[in-house]
mmCIF file of C-alpha atoms and ligand atoms in Angstrom:
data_model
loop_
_atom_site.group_PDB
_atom_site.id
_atom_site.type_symbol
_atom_site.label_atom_id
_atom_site.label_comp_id
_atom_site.label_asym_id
_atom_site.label_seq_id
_atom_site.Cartn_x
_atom_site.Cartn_y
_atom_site.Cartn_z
ATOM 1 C CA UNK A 1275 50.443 16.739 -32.300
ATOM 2 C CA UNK A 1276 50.055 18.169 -35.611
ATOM 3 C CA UNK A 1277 47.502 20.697 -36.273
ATOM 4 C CA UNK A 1278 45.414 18.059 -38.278
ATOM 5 C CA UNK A 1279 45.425 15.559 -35.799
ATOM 6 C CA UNK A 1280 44.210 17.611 -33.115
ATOM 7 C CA UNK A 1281 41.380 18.850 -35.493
ATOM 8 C CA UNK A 1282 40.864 14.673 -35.603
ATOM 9 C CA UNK A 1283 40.643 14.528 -32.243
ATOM 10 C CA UNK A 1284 38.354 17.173 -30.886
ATOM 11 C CA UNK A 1285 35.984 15.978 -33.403
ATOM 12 C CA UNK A 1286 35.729 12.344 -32.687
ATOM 13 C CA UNK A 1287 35.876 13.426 -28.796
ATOM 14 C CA UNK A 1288 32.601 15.302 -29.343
ATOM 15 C CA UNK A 1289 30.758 12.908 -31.620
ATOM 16 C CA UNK A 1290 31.890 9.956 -29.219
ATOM 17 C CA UNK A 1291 30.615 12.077 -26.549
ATOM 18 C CA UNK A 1292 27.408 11.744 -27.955
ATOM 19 C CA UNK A 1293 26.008 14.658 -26.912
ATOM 20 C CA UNK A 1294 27.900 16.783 -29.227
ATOM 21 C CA UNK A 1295 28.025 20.750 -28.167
ATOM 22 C CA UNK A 1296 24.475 22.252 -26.677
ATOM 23 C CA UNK A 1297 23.392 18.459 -26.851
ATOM 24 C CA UNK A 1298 23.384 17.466 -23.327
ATOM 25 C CA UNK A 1299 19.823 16.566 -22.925
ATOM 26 C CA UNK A 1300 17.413 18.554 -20.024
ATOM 27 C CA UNK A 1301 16.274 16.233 -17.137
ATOM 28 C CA UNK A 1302 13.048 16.410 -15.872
ATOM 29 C CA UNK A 1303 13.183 15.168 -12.203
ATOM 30 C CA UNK A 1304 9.374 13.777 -11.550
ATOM 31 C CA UNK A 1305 9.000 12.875 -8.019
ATOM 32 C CA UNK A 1306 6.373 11.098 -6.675
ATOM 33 C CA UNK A 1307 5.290 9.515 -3.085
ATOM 34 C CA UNK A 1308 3.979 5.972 -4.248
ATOM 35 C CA UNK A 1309 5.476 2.997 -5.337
ATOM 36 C CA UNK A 1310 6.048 2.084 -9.068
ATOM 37 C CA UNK A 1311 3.750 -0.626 -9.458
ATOM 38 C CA UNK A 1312 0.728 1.952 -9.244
ATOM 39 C CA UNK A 1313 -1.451 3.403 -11.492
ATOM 40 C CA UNK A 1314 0.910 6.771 -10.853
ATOM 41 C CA UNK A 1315 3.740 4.651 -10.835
ATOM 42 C CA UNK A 1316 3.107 3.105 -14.216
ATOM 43 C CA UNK A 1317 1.937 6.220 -15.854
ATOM 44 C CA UNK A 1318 4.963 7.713 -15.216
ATOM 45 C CA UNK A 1319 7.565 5.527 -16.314
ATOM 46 C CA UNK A 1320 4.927 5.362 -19.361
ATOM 47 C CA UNK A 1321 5.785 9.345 -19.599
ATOM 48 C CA UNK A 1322 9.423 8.906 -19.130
ATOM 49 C CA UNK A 1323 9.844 6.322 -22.074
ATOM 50 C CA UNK A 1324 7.704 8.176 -24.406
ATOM 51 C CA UNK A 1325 9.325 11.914 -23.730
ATOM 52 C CA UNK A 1326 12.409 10.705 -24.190
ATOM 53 C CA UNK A 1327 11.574 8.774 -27.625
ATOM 54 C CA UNK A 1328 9.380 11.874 -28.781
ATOM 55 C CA UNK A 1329 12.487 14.148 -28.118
ATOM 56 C CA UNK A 1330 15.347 11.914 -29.783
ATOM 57 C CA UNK A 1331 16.703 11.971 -26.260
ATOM 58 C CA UNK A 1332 17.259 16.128 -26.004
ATOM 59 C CA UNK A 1333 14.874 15.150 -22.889
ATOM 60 C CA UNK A 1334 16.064 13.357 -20.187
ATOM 61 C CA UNK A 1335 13.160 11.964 -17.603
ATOM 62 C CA UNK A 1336 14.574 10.860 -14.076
ATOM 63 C CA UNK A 1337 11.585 9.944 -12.090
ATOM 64 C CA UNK A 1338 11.490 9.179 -7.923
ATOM 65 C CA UNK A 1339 8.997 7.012 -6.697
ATOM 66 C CA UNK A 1340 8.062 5.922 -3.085
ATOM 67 C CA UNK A 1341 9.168 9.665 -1.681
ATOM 68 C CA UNK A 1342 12.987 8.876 -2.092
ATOM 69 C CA UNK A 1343 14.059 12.319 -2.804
ATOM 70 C CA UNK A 1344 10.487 14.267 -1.166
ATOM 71 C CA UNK A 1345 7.870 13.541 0.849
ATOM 72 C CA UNK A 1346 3.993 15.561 -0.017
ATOM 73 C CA UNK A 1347 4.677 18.525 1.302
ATOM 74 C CA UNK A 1348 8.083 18.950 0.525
ATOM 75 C CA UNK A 1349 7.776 18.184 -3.064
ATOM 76 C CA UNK A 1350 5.517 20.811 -3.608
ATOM 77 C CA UNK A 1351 8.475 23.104 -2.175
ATOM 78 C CA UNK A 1352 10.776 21.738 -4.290
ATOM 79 C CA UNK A 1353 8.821 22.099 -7.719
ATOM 80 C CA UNK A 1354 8.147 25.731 -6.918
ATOM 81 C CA UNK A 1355 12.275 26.120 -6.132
ATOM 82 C CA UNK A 1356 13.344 24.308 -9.385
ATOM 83 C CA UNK A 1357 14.699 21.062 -7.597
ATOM 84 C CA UNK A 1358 12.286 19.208 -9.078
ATOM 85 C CA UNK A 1359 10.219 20.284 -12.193
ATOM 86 C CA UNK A 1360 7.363 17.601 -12.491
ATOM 87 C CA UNK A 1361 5.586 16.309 -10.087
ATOM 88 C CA UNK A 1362 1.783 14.370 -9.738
ATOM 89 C CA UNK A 1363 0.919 15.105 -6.104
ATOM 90 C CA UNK A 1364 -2.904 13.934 -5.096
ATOM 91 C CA UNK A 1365 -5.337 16.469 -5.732
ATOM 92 C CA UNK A 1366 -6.149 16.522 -2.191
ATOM 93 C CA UNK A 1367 -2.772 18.055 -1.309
ATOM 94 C CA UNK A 1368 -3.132 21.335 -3.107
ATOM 95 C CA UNK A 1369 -4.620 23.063 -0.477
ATOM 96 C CA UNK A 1370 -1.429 24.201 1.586
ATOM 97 C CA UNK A 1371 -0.511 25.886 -2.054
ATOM 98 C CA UNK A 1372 -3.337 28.451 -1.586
ATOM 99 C CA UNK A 1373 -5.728 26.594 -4.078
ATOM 100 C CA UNK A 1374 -8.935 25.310 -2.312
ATOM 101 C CA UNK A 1375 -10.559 24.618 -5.342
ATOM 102 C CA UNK A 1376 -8.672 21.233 -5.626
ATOM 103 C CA UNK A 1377 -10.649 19.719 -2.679
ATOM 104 C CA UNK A 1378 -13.781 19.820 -4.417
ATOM 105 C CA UNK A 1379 -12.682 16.283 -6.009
ATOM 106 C CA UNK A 1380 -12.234 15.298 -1.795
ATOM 107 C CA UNK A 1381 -15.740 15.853 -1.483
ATOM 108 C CA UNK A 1382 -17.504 12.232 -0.287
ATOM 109 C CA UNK A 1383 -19.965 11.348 -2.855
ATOM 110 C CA UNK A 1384 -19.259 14.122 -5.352
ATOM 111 C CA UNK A 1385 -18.797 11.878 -8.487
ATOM 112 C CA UNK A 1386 -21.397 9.389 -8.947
ATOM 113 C CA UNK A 1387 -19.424 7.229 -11.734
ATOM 114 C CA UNK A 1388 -15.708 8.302 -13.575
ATOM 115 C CA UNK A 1389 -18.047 9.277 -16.258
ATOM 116 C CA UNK A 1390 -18.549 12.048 -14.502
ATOM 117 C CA UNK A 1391 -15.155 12.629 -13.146
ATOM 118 C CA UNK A 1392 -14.028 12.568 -16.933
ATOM 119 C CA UNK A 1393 -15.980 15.034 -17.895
ATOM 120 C CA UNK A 1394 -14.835 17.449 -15.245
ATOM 121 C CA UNK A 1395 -11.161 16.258 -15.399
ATOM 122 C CA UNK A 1396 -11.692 16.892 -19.334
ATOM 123 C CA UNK A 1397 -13.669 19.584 -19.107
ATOM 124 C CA UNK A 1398 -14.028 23.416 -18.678
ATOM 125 C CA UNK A 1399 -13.374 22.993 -14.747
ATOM 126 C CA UNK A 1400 -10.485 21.028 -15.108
ATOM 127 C CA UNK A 1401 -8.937 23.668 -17.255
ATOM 128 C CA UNK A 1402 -10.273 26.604 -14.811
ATOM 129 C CA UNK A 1403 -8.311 24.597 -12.036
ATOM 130 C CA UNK A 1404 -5.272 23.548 -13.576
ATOM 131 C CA UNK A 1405 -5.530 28.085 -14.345
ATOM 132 C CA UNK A 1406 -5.374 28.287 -10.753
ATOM 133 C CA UNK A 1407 -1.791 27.472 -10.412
ATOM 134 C CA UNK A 1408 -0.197 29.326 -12.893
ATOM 135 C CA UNK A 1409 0.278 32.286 -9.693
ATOM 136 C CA UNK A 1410 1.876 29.525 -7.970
ATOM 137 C CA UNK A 1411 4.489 29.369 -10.339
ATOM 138 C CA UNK A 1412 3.119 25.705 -11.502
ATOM 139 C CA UNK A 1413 1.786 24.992 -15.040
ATOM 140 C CA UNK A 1414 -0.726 21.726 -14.543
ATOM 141 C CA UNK A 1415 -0.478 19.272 -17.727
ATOM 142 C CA UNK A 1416 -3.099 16.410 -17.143
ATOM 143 C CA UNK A 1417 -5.372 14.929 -14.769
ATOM 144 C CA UNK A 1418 -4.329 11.126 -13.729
ATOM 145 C CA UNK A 1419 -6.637 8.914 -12.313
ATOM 146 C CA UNK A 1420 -6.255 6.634 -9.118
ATOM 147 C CA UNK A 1421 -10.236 5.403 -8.075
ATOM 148 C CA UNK A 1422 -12.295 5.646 -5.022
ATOM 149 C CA UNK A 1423 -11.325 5.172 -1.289
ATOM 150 C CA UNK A 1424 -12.129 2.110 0.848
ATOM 151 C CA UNK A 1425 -11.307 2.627 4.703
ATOM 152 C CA UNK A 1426 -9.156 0.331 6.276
ATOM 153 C CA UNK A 1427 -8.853 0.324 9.901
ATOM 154 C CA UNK A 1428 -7.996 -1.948 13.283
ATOM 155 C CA UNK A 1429 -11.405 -1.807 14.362
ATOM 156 C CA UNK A 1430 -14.227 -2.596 12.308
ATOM 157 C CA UNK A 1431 -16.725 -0.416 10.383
ATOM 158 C CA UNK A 1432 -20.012 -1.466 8.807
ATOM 159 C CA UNK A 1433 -21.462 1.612 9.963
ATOM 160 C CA UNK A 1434 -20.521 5.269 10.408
ATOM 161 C CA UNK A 1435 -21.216 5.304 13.955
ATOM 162 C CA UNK A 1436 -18.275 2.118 14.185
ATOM 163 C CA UNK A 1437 -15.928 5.575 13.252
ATOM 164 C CA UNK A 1438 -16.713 7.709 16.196
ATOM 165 C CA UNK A 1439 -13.572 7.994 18.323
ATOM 166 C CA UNK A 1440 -11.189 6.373 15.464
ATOM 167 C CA UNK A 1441 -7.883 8.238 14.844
ATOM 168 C CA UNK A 1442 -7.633 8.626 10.940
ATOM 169 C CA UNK A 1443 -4.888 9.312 8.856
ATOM 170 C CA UNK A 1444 -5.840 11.993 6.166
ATOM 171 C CA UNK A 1445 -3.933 14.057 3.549
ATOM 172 C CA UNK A 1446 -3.292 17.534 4.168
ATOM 173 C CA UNK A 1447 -7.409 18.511 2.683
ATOM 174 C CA UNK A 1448 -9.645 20.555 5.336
ATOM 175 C CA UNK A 1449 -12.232 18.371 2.880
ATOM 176 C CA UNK A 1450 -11.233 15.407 4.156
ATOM 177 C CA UNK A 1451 -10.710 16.652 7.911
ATOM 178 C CA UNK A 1452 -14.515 17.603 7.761
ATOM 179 C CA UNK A 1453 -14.924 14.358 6.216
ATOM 180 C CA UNK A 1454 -13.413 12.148 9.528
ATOM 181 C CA UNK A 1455 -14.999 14.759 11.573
ATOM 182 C CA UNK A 1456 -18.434 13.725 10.555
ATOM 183 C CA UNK A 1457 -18.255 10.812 11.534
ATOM 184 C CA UNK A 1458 -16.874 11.576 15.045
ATOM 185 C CA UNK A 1459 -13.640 10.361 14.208
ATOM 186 C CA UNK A 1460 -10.221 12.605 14.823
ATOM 187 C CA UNK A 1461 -8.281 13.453 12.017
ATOM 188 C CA UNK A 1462 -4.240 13.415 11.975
ATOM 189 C CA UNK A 1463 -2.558 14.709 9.008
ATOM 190 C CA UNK A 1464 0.462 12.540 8.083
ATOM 191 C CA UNK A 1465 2.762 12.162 4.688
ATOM 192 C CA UNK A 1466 2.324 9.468 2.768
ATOM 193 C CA UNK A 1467 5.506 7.691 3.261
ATOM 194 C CA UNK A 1468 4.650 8.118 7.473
ATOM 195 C CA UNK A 1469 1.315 6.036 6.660
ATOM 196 C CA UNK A 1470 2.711 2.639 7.002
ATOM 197 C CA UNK A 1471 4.783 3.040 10.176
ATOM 198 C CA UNK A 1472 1.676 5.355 11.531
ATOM 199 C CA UNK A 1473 -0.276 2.349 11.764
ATOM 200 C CA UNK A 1474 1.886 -0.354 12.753
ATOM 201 C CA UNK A 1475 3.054 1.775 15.904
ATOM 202 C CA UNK A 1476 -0.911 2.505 16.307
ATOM 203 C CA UNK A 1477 -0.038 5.878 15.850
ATOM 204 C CA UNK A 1478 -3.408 6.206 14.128
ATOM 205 C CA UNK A 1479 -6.193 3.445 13.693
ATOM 206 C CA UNK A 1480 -6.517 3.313 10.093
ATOM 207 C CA UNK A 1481 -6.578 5.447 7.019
ATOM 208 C CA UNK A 1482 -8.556 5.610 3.557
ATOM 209 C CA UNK A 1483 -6.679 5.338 0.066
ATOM 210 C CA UNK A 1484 -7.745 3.108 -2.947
ATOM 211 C CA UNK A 1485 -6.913 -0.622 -2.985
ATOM 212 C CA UNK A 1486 -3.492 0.205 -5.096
ATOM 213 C CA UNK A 1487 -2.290 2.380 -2.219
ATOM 214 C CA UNK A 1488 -3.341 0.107 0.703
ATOM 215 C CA UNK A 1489 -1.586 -3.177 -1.438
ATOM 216 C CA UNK A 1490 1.789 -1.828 -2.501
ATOM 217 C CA UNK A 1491 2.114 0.329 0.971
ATOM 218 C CA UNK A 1492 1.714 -2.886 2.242
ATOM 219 C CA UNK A 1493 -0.915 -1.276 4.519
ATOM 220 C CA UNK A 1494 -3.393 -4.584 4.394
ATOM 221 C CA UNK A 1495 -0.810 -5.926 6.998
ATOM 222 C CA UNK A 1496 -0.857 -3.659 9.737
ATOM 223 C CA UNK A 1497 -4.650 -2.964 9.094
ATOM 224 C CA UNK A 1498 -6.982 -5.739 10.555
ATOM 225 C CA UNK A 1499 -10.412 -4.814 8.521
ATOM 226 C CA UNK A 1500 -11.310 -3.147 4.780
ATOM 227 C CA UNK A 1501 -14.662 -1.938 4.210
ATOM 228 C CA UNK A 1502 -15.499 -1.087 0.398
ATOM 229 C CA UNK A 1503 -17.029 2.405 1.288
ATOM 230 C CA UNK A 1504 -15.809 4.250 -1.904
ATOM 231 C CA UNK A 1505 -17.123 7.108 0.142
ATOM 232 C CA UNK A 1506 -14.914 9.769 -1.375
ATOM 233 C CA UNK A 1507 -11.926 10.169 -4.961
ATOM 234 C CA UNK A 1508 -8.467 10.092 -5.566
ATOM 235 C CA UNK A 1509 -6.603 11.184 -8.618
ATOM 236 C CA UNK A 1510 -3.591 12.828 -9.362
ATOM 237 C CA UNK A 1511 -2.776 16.314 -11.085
ATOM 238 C CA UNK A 1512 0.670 15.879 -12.944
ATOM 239 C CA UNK A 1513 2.472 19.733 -12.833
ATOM 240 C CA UNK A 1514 5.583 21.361 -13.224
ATOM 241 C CA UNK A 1515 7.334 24.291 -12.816
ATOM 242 C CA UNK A 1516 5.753 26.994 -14.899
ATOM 243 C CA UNK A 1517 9.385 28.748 -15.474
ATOM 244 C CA UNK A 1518 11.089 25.603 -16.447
ATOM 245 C CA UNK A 1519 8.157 25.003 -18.448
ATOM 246 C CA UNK A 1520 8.127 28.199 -20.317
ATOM 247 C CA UNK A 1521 11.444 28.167 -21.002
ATOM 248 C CA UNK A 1522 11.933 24.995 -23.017
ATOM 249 C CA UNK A 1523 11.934 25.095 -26.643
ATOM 250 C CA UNK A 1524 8.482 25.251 -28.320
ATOM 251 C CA UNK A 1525 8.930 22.244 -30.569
ATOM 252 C CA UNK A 1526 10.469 19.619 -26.790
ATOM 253 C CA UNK A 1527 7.140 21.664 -25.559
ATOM 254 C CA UNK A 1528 4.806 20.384 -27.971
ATOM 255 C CA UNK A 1529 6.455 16.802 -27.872
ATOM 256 C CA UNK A 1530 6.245 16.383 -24.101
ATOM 257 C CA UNK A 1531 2.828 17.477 -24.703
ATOM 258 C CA UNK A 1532 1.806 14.753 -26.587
ATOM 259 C CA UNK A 1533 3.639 12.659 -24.444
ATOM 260 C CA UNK A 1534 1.277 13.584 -21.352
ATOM 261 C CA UNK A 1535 -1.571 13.334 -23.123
ATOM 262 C CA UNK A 1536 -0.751 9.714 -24.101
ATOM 263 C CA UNK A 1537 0.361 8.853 -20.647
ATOM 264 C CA UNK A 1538 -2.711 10.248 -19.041
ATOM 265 C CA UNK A 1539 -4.878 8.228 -21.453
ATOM 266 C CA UNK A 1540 -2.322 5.750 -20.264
ATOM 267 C CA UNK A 1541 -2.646 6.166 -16.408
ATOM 268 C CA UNK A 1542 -6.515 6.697 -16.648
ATOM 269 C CA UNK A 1543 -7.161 3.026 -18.727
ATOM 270 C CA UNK A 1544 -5.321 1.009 -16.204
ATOM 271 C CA UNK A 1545 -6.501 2.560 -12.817
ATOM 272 C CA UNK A 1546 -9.766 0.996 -12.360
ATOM 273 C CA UNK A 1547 -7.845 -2.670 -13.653
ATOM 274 C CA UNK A 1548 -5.054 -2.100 -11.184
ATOM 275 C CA UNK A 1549 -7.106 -1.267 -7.944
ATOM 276 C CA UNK A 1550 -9.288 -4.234 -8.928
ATOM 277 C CA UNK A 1551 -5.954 -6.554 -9.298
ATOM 278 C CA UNK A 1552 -4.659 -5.127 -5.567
ATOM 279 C CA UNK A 1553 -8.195 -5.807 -3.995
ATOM 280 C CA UNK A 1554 -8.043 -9.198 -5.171
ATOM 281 C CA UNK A 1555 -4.514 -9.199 -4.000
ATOM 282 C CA UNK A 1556 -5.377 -7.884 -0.576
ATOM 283 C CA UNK A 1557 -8.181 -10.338 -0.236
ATOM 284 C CA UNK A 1558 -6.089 -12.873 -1.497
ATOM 285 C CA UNK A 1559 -3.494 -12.083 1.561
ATOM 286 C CA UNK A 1560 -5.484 -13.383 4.035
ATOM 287 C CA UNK A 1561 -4.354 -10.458 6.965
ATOM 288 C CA UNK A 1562 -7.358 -8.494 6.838
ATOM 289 C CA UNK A 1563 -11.134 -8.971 6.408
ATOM 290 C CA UNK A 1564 -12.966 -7.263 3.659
ATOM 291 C CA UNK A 1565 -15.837 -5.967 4.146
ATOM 292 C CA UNK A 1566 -19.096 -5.010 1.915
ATOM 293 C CA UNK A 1567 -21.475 -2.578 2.711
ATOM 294 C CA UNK A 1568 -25.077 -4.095 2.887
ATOM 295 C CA UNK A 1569 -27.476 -1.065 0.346
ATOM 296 C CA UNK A 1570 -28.955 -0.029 3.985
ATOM 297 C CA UNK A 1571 -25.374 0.540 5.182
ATOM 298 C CA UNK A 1572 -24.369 2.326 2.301
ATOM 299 C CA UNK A 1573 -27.259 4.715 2.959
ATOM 300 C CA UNK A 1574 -25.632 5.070 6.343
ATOM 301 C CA UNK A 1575 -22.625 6.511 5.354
ATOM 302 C CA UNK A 1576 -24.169 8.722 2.383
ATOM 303 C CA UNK A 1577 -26.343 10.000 5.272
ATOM 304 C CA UNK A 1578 -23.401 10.606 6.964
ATOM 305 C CA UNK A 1579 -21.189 11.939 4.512
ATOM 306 C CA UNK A 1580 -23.284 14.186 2.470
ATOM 307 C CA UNK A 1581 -23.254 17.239 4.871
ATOM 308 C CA UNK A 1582 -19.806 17.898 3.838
ATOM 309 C CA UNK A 1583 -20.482 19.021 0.614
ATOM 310 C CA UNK A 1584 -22.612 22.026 1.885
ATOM 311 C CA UNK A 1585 -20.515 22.532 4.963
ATOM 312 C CA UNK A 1586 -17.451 23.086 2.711
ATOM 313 C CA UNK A 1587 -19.035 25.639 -0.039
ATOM 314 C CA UNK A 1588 -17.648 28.597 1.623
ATOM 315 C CA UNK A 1589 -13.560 27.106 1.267
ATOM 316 C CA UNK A 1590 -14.227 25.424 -1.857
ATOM 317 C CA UNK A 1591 -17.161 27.219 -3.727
ATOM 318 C CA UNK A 1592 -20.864 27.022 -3.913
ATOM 319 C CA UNK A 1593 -20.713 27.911 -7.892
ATOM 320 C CA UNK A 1594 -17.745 24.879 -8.470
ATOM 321 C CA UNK A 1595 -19.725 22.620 -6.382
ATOM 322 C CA UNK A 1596 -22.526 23.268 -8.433
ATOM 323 C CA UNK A 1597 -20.959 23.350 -11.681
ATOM 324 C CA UNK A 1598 -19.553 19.630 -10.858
ATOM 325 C CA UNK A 1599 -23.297 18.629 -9.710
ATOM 326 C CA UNK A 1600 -24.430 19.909 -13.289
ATOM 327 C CA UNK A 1601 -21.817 17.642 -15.108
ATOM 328 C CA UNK A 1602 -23.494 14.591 -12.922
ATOM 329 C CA UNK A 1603 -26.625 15.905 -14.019
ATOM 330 C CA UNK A 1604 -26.262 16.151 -17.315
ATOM 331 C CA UNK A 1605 -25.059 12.580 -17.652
ATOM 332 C CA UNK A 1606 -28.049 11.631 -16.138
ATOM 333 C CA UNK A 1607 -27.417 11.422 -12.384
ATOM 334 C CA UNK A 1608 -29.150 12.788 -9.983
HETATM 335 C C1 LIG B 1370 -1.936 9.699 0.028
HETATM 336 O O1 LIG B 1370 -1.162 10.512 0.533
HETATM 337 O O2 LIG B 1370 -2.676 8.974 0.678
HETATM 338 C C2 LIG B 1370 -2.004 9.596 -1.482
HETATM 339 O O3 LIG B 1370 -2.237 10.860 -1.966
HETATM 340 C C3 LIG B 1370 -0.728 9.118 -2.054
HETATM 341 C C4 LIG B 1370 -0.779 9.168 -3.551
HETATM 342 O O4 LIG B 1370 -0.056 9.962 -4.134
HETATM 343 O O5 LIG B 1370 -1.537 8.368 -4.123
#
């Protein structure tokens, strides 16, 4: 070949290539434990499209739903490692990282409305936490929204006292272990992706998670009763590694950036409409009852429930418990 043609050649080998020299875009791996058709789900395909639009493709976003590549507490492992480098784990599964503070949004009753959540998800204390985890090697990027829990169990429960004796499936949060233990239940902490088999082998009795979790788990069909307790929060902190992070170029940083925050805006509009859709849908099914809680009832449970929050200042803070009590306050709860 003659010295032009090889010229010709390298250069239409890189440009078909596409990703001419030091263009092979960076992949993100986000992993995740639930399935796609979930608030979390949606939000982050929503990320996905819109990082790799923002960045003219130099970004790459793979995402893993359902716990194909990690389950909870592996993925956490993983992130910190550099296997993975985004993740949105439950804010009730930060504790086994060192940071306590996170189960302050486990606590039953702490947030009387989302208003309130918003404005400590949006707020100073949501940037003091997300702080936190820089140590850990973990930069957090946005708060996403899931709603609040209903329990689902084989036996029933109108009241607390229907709870004594119950094995419950929790996260890994010493919140939500106090929580079970309140009401004279036991407590067994299980990954997410164990939930569904947990209960059909009546490993445990039941388990709490909003109605999106219990529908596309498929839960509602090895669960004979719902009750609408709403007793307690679940959201979502979406984080990645803080060296990966760091080391991207500041103009992909700022991109991704605005990505997140539209995908969070994203993922926090459609998580009240999709829990509603996979109540309906759960109701709809036929295989278990749900149940409402008469006002008395409800006054039951807050009964109940409330002595967590002062029984878990000392792990998770008098002062943030407090601060988050203010926000309710200031919005006029309270
Ligand atoms: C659970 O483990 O119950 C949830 O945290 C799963 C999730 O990510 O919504």
């Amino acid at each position: 070949m003659q010295l032009k043609s090889v010229l010709f050649f390298l250069l239409t080998a890189s440009v078909v290539n596409g990703a001419a020299f030091g263009q092979t875009p960076i992949v993100i791996k986000f992993s995740h434990v639930v399935a796609n058709d979930t608030p979390k789900g949606k939000a982050a395909e929503r990320f996905k499209v819109l990082a790799e639009k923002a960045t003219k493709g130099r970004i790459k976003v793979e995402v893993y739903p359902n716990s194909i590549l990690y389950k909870d507490k592996e993925e956490l492992e993983a992130l910190q490692l550099g296997a993975v480098q985004m993740l949105a784990p439950s804010l009730a599964k930060f504790g086994p990282l060192g940071v306590k503070e996170f189960e302050v949004f486990d606590l039953p009753y702490i947030f009387p409305s989302k208003e309130v959540l918003y404005a400590v998800t949006e707020g100073q204390i949501g940037k003091d936490l997300m702080k936190k985890l820089e140590s850990k090697g973990i930069t957090g990027l946005g708060f996403w929204d899931n709603g609040f829990k209903v329990m689902s169990s084989n036996k029933l429960m109108h009241l607390p006292a229907d709870m004594k004796g119950q094995k419950l499936r929790i996260q890994s949060s010493k919140v939500l272990d106090a929580q079970m233990r309140a009401l004279g239940a036991s407590p067994q902490v299980l990954a997410f992706s164990e939930v569904y088999q947990a209960l059909q082998m009546g490993v445990v009795d039941g388990t709490e998670n909003p109605p999106s979790n219990l529908y596309t788990q498929k839960m509602y069909e090895v669960q004979k009763h719902v009750t609408l307790t709403n007793h307690g929060y679940l959201g979502y902190a979406v984080i990645v590694n803080k060296k990966f992070w760091d080391g991207l170029p500041a103009d992909i940083r700022d991109q991704l950036d605005e990505a997140m925050k539209s995908a969070t805006k994203y993922a926090n509009a459609i998580a009240q409409q999709e829990n509603d859709t996979a109540l309906e849908a759960v109701k709809k099914s036929g295989k278990t009852t749900v149940y409402v809680l008469t006002d008395k009832e409800k006054a039951e449970w807050r009964k109940a429930l409330l002595p967590v929050q002062k029984e878990m200042e000392g792990r998770i803070g008098k002062d943030l418990i407090a601060n988050v009590n203010k926000e309710a306050q200031k919005l006029g709860y309270k």
